[in-house]
Amino acid sequence: MRFVVIMAGGSGKRLWPLSRKDTPKQLLPLLGEQSLLRVAFERVRQAVPEQQVYVCTGAEWTDLVAAELPEIPTANILGEPVGRDSLNAVAWPAALLAEADPDAVVAMVTADHLIEPVDRFVGALTRAFEVAESQPDALVTFGVVPTKAHTGYGYLRRGEALPGTDDVYTALEFKEKPDAATAQAYLASGEHFWNSGMFVWRASTLLDQLAVLQPDCHAIVTELARHPERLAELYPQLPRISVDYAVMEPVAAGRGTARVLMVRLPISWHDVGGYASLLEQLQRDSSGNATRGLSVQVDGSNNLVINDHDDHLVATIGVHDMIIVSTRAITLVCPLDQSERVKELVSAVTDNDGRYA
């Protein structure tokens, strides 16, 4: 049976103070009327029945997720008692699904990506399911066809096409976020694709790789699948590591017993990770300003101004290349080119007064 797990566990610290402990970014309507999680669900429900959609999120958000997605069974909402990076967000659901269905094929998708057109994504997702079903030793990922030399994304380098296909390739290497010159070389090569961070595999195949590469993780998630009542005790013992470092890169390098295949994904794809990427997706005025809520700007350009008050005005004079976010409890002012430091600011705020984190 085919399943989809939406990974929705990130706290979204780079979008603070819009995203906070009790309102993570995946539950916010950052673009349009629907939350990012709702948009992700609407995509994947076109590929599998609603009852076969799961969400892996933080334990503190399970009730919010249930309210946001009433179509899925509450048992399908998996709450991590503590965050343990992406490896465990994929390993734990795989173990649970393999326990219930030894032939389970699982797609791991993200809750905070903007993907258009949806029908092309659904077609690629279906294609990846077919590949994982027909190639039992495959860990399938998606390579987004790059449209520019982006330095904020990781990359995949493809090898030969799978015989008889023109959209499925061997994945040879996973590359970290490059500098500008390297990104330009990647774009020119035609062999490099943006790493989407989404996967499809037989649950049993992933677990087999864990047994070889991450035996501690394998032992714990296998025990959790058989004894879910031990979740609070065992989950914090899982090693904190990403799935790319722990599994995908070693397998692509030949250190596992599987192989990594890549489905070509020619779509518009954006990771809404912080304010700079959010600004890229918003409509701007003739001076390059993007605004939401009540605001007035005089002699301002290339600003992102978000005001969540109905009875409060944000007004600026001579402000350029800035982020201004005003919520009920917090006001953030930050140069656009330092927006990645918002996560650092959250740490300082937490140390000073945790109520505002």
Coordinates of C-alpha atoms in Angstrom, one line a residue:
M1 CA 0.0 0.0 0.0
R2 CA 1.1 3.6 -0.7
F3 CA 1.4 6.1 2.1
V4 CA 2.5 9.7 2.3
V5 CA 4.1 11.2 5.4
I6 CA 4.1 15.0 5.6
M7 CA 7.1 16.2 7.6
A8 CA 5.9 19.1 9.7
G9 CA 8.1 19.2 12.7
G10 CA 10.2 22.3 12.2
S11 CA 9.7 25.3 14.5
G12 CA 10.4 27.9 11.8
K13 CA 12.7 30.0 13.9
R14 CA 13.9 32.0 10.9
L15 CA 10.3 33.3 10.5
W16 CA 10.1 34.5 14.1
P17 CA 8.0 36.3 15.4
L18 CA 5.3 35.2 12.9
S19 CA 6.4 31.6 13.7
R20 CA 6.6 30.9 17.5
K21 CA 6.5 27.9 19.8
D22 CA 2.6 27.8 19.7
T23 CA 2.2 28.8 16.1
P24 CA 4.9 27.1 13.9
K25 CA 5.3 28.3 10.4
Q26 CA 3.7 25.2 8.8
L27 CA 0.4 26.2 10.4
L28 CA 0.5 29.8 9.2
P29 CA -1.2 31.2 6.1
L30 CA 2.0 32.9 4.9
L31 CA 0.9 33.0 1.3
G32 CA -2.8 33.1 0.6
E33 CA -5.6 31.9 2.8
Q34 CA -4.4 28.4 3.6
S35 CA -1.6 27.3 5.9
L36 CA 1.5 25.7 4.3
L37 CA 0.4 22.4 5.9
R38 CA -3.0 22.5 4.4
V39 CA -1.6 23.3 1.0
A40 CA 0.8 20.3 1.3
F41 CA -2.1 18.1 2.2
E42 CA -4.2 19.2 -0.7
R43 CA -1.3 18.2 -3.0
V44 CA -0.7 14.7 -1.7
R45 CA -4.4 13.8 -1.3
Q46 CA -4.4 13.7 -5.1
A47 CA -2.0 10.8 -5.0
V48 CA -3.2 8.6 -2.1
P49 CA -6.4 8.3 -0.1
E50 CA -6.8 10.7 2.9
Q51 CA -6.6 7.7 5.3
Q52 CA -3.1 6.9 4.0
V53 CA -1.7 10.4 4.7
Y54 CA 0.3 10.8 7.9
V55 CA 1.8 13.9 9.5
C56 CA 5.0 13.8 11.6
T57 CA 5.1 16.9 13.8
G58 CA 6.0 18.1 17.3
A59 CA 4.0 16.5 20.1
E60 CA 2.9 20.0 21.2
W61 CA 1.3 20.7 17.9
T62 CA -0.7 17.4 17.3
D63 CA -4.0 19.0 18.4
L64 CA -3.4 22.0 16.1
V65 CA -2.6 19.6 13.2
A66 CA -5.8 17.6 13.9
A67 CA -7.8 20.8 13.7
E68 CA -6.1 21.9 10.5
L69 CA -6.5 18.4 8.8
P70 CA -9.8 16.9 10.2
E71 CA -9.9 14.6 7.1
I72 CA -7.1 12.3 8.4
P73 CA -7.4 9.9 11.3
T74 CA -6.0 11.3 14.6
A75 CA -3.9 8.1 14.8
N76 CA -2.1 9.3 11.6
I77 CA -0.7 12.3 13.4
L78 CA 2.7 11.3 14.9
G79 CA 3.9 13.7 17.6
E80 CA 7.7 13.7 18.3
P81 CA 8.2 14.3 22.0
V82 CA 11.5 16.1 21.1
G83 CA 13.0 17.1 17.8
R84 CA 15.7 14.7 16.5
D85 CA 16.4 16.1 13.0
S86 CA 15.1 14.6 9.7
L87 CA 16.5 11.1 10.0
N88 CA 14.2 10.2 12.8
A89 CA 11.3 12.0 11.3
V90 CA 11.5 9.5 8.4
A91 CA 12.7 6.4 10.3
W92 CA 10.0 6.4 13.0
P93 CA 7.1 6.5 10.5
A94 CA 8.8 3.9 8.3
A95 CA 9.1 1.5 11.2
L96 CA 5.4 2.1 12.3
L97 CA 4.2 1.5 8.7
A98 CA 6.4 -1.5 8.1
E99 CA 5.0 -3.1 11.3
A100 CA 1.5 -2.6 10.0
D101 CA 2.2 -3.4 6.4
P102 CA 5.5 -5.1 5.5
D103 CA 5.1 -4.0 1.9
A104 CA 4.4 -0.4 2.7
V105 CA 5.8 2.2 0.2
V106 CA 6.2 5.6 1.8
A107 CA 6.6 9.0 0.4
M108 CA 8.2 11.6 2.7
V109 CA 7.2 15.1 1.7
T110 CA 7.7 18.5 3.3
A111 CA 5.1 20.9 4.7
D112 CA 6.8 24.2 3.9
H113 CA 7.6 24.1 0.1
L114 CA 5.8 26.0 -2.6
I115 CA 5.2 23.7 -5.6
E116 CA 3.6 24.6 -8.9
P117 CA 2.0 23.2 -11.0
V118 CA 0.5 20.7 -8.6
D119 CA -0.5 18.2 -11.3
R120 CA 3.1 17.9 -12.5
F121 CA 4.2 17.2 -8.9
V122 CA 1.5 14.6 -8.4
G123 CA 2.6 12.9 -11.6
A124 CA 6.2 12.8 -10.4
L125 CA 5.1 11.5 -7.0
T126 CA 3.2 8.7 -8.7
R127 CA 6.2 8.0 -10.9
A128 CA 8.4 7.7 -7.8
F129 CA 5.9 5.3 -6.2
E130 CA 6.1 3.1 -9.3
V131 CA 9.9 3.2 -9.2
A132 CA 10.1 2.2 -5.6
E133 CA 7.6 -0.6 -6.2
S134 CA 9.5 -2.0 -9.2
Q135 CA 13.0 -1.5 -7.8
P136 CA 13.0 -3.0 -4.3
D137 CA 16.6 -1.8 -3.6
A138 CA 15.9 1.8 -4.4
L139 CA 15.8 4.9 -2.2
V140 CA 14.1 7.4 -4.5
T141 CA 14.6 11.2 -4.2
F142 CA 13.4 14.1 -6.4
G143 CA 15.8 16.4 -8.2
V144 CA 14.2 19.8 -9.0
V145 CA 15.3 21.2 -12.4
P146 CA 17.2 24.3 -11.4
T147 CA 16.1 27.6 -12.9
K148 CA 19.1 29.7 -11.5
A149 CA 22.4 29.3 -9.7
H150 CA 20.9 29.3 -6.3
T151 CA 23.3 29.2 -3.3
G152 CA 20.7 28.5 -0.7
Y153 CA 19.8 24.9 -1.8
G154 CA 21.7 21.7 -1.7
Y155 CA 22.3 19.9 -5.1
L156 CA 22.2 16.4 -6.5
R157 CA 24.4 15.2 -9.3
R158 CA 22.8 12.7 -11.6
G159 CA 24.3 9.7 -13.4
E160 CA 22.9 7.5 -16.1
A161 CA 19.2 7.2 -16.8
L162 CA 17.5 4.1 -15.6
P163 CA 17.1 1.8 -18.7
G164 CA 13.9 2.5 -20.5
T165 CA 13.3 5.8 -18.9
D166 CA 14.1 9.5 -19.5
D167 CA 13.1 10.9 -16.1
V168 CA 14.7 8.5 -13.6
Y169 CA 18.5 8.6 -12.9
T170 CA 21.1 7.2 -10.6
A171 CA 22.0 9.8 -8.0
L172 CA 25.8 10.0 -7.8
E173 CA 26.4 12.7 -5.2
F174 CA 24.7 15.0 -2.7
K175 CA 26.3 18.4 -2.7
E176 CA 26.1 21.0 0.1
K177 CA 24.9 24.6 -0.5
P178 CA 27.5 26.0 -2.9
D179 CA 29.2 29.4 -3.3
A180 CA 28.1 31.5 -6.3
A181 CA 30.8 30.3 -8.7
T182 CA 30.1 26.7 -7.9
A183 CA 26.4 27.1 -8.2
Q184 CA 26.9 28.7 -11.6
A185 CA 29.0 25.7 -12.7
Y186 CA 26.3 23.3 -11.4
L187 CA 23.7 25.1 -13.5
A188 CA 25.8 25.1 -16.6
S189 CA 26.6 21.3 -16.3
G190 CA 23.0 20.1 -16.8
E191 CA 23.9 17.3 -14.4
H192 CA 23.0 19.0 -11.1
F193 CA 19.5 19.4 -9.6
W194 CA 18.2 21.1 -6.5
N195 CA 17.9 18.6 -3.6
S196 CA 14.2 18.7 -2.8
G197 CA 14.5 16.9 0.6
M198 CA 11.6 14.6 -0.4
F199 CA 11.8 10.8 -0.8
V200 CA 9.9 7.7 -1.7
W201 CA 11.0 4.2 -0.6
R202 CA 9.8 0.8 0.6
A203 CA 9.7 1.2 4.4
S204 CA 11.6 -2.1 4.6
T205 CA 14.4 -0.8 2.3
L206 CA 15.0 2.2 4.4
L207 CA 15.0 0.1 7.6
D208 CA 17.5 -2.3 6.0
Q209 CA 19.8 0.7 5.4
L210 CA 19.4 1.9 8.9
A211 CA 20.4 -1.5 10.2
V212 CA 23.7 -1.2 8.3
L213 CA 24.4 2.6 8.6
Q214 CA 22.6 3.7 11.8
P215 CA 22.1 0.6 14.0
D216 CA 21.2 2.6 17.1
C217 CA 18.5 4.4 15.3
H218 CA 17.3 1.2 13.8
A219 CA 17.1 -0.6 17.1
I220 CA 15.1 2.3 18.7
V221 CA 12.5 2.9 16.0
T222 CA 12.0 -0.9 15.6
E223 CA 11.3 -1.1 19.4
L224 CA 8.9 1.9 19.1
A225 CA 7.0 0.3 16.3
R226 CA 6.4 -2.7 18.6
H227 CA 6.0 -0.8 21.8
P228 CA 4.6 2.7 21.1
E229 CA 4.0 3.2 24.8
R230 CA 7.7 3.7 25.2
L231 CA 7.8 6.8 22.9
A232 CA 8.6 9.4 25.6
E233 CA 11.3 7.1 27.1
L234 CA 13.1 6.1 23.9
Y235 CA 12.7 8.9 21.3
P236 CA 15.0 11.3 23.1
Q237 CA 17.7 8.6 22.8
L238 CA 17.8 8.8 19.0
P239 CA 20.9 10.3 17.5
R240 CA 20.3 13.8 16.1
I241 CA 21.3 13.7 12.4
S242 CA 19.8 14.5 9.0
V243 CA 18.6 11.8 6.7
D244 CA 21.0 13.0 4.0
Y245 CA 24.1 12.6 6.2
A246 CA 22.9 9.4 7.8
V247 CA 21.5 7.5 4.8
M248 CA 21.3 9.1 1.4
E249 CA 24.9 10.3 1.0
P250 CA 26.4 7.0 2.3
V251 CA 24.1 4.9 0.1
A252 CA 24.8 7.0 -3.0
A253 CA 28.6 6.5 -2.2
G254 CA 28.1 2.7 -2.1
R255 CA 28.2 2.2 1.6
G256 CA 24.8 0.7 2.0
T257 CA 23.0 -2.2 0.4
A258 CA 20.6 -0.1 -1.7
R259 CA 21.0 2.5 -4.4
V260 CA 19.7 6.1 -4.7
L261 CA 17.6 6.9 -7.7
M262 CA 16.4 10.4 -8.7
V263 CA 13.1 11.3 -10.3
R264 CA 13.5 14.5 -12.4
L265 CA 11.1 17.2 -11.1
P266 CA 10.5 20.1 -13.6
I267 CA 8.5 22.4 -11.4
S268 CA 8.5 25.8 -9.7
W269 CA 9.8 24.9 -6.3
H270 CA 10.6 27.2 -3.4
D271 CA 11.6 26.5 0.2
V272 CA 9.9 29.1 2.4
G273 CA 12.6 28.9 5.1
G274 CA 13.1 32.6 6.1
Y275 CA 12.1 36.1 5.3
A276 CA 14.3 36.5 2.3
S277 CA 12.7 33.5 0.6
L278 CA 9.3 34.7 1.7
L279 CA 9.9 38.1 0.1
E280 CA 10.7 36.4 -3.2
Q281 CA 7.2 34.9 -3.3
L282 CA 5.2 38.0 -2.5
Q283 CA 3.8 40.6 -4.8
R284 CA 5.8 43.8 -4.7
D285 CA 5.0 47.4 -5.6
S286 CA 6.9 49.5 -8.1
S287 CA 9.6 50.2 -5.4
G288 CA 10.1 46.5 -4.6
N289 CA 8.2 46.7 -1.3
A290 CA 6.0 43.8 -0.2
T291 CA 3.5 44.5 2.5
R292 CA 0.8 42.8 4.5
G293 CA -1.5 44.7 6.9
L294 CA -1.6 48.4 7.6
S295 CA 1.5 50.3 6.5
V296 CA 2.7 53.5 4.9
Q297 CA 6.1 54.0 3.4
V298 CA 7.7 57.2 2.2
D299 CA 10.9 57.0 0.1
G300 CA 11.3 53.2 0.9
S301 CA 12.3 50.4 -1.3
N302 CA 12.9 46.6 -1.3
N303 CA 11.3 46.2 2.2
L304 CA 9.2 43.4 3.6
V305 CA 6.6 44.9 6.1
I306 CA 4.2 42.6 7.8
N307 CA 1.7 44.1 10.3
D308 CA -0.6 41.7 12.1
H309 CA -2.6 44.4 13.9
D310 CA -6.0 45.6 12.6
D311 CA -5.8 48.8 14.7
H312 CA -2.1 49.6 14.4
L313 CA -0.1 51.4 11.6
V314 CA 3.5 50.7 10.7
A315 CA 5.0 53.9 9.1
T316 CA 8.5 54.4 7.7
I317 CA 10.6 57.1 6.1
G318 CA 13.7 56.5 4.0
V319 CA 13.9 52.8 4.9
H320 CA 15.4 50.4 2.4
D321 CA 16.2 46.7 2.3
M322 CA 14.6 46.0 5.6
I323 CA 12.4 43.5 7.3
I324 CA 9.8 44.9 9.7
V325 CA 7.4 42.4 11.3
S326 CA 4.9 43.6 13.9
T327 CA 2.8 41.2 15.9
R328 CA 0.7 41.5 19.0
A329 CA 3.6 40.8 21.3
I330 CA 6.8 41.4 19.3
T331 CA 8.2 43.8 16.7
L332 CA 11.2 42.7 14.6
V333 CA 13.4 45.1 12.6
C334 CA 16.2 43.5 10.6
P335 CA 18.3 44.3 7.5
L336 CA 17.2 42.0 4.7
D337 CA 20.8 40.8 4.2
Q338 CA 20.9 39.6 7.8
S339 CA 17.6 37.7 7.8
E340 CA 19.3 34.4 8.3
R341 CA 20.4 35.6 11.7
V342 CA 16.8 35.7 13.0
K343 CA 17.4 32.1 14.3
E344 CA 20.3 33.5 16.3
L345 CA 18.1 36.2 17.6
V346 CA 15.5 33.7 18.8
S347 CA 18.2 32.0 20.9
A348 CA 19.0 35.3 22.5
V349 CA 15.4 36.0 23.2
T350 CA 14.9 32.6 24.7
D351 CA 17.8 33.1 27.0
N352 CA 16.5 36.5 28.0
D353 CA 12.8 35.7 28.4
G354 CA 11.4 32.4 27.1
R355 CA 7.8 33.8 26.9
Y356 CA 8.6 35.5 23.6
A357 CA 10.3 32.6 21.8

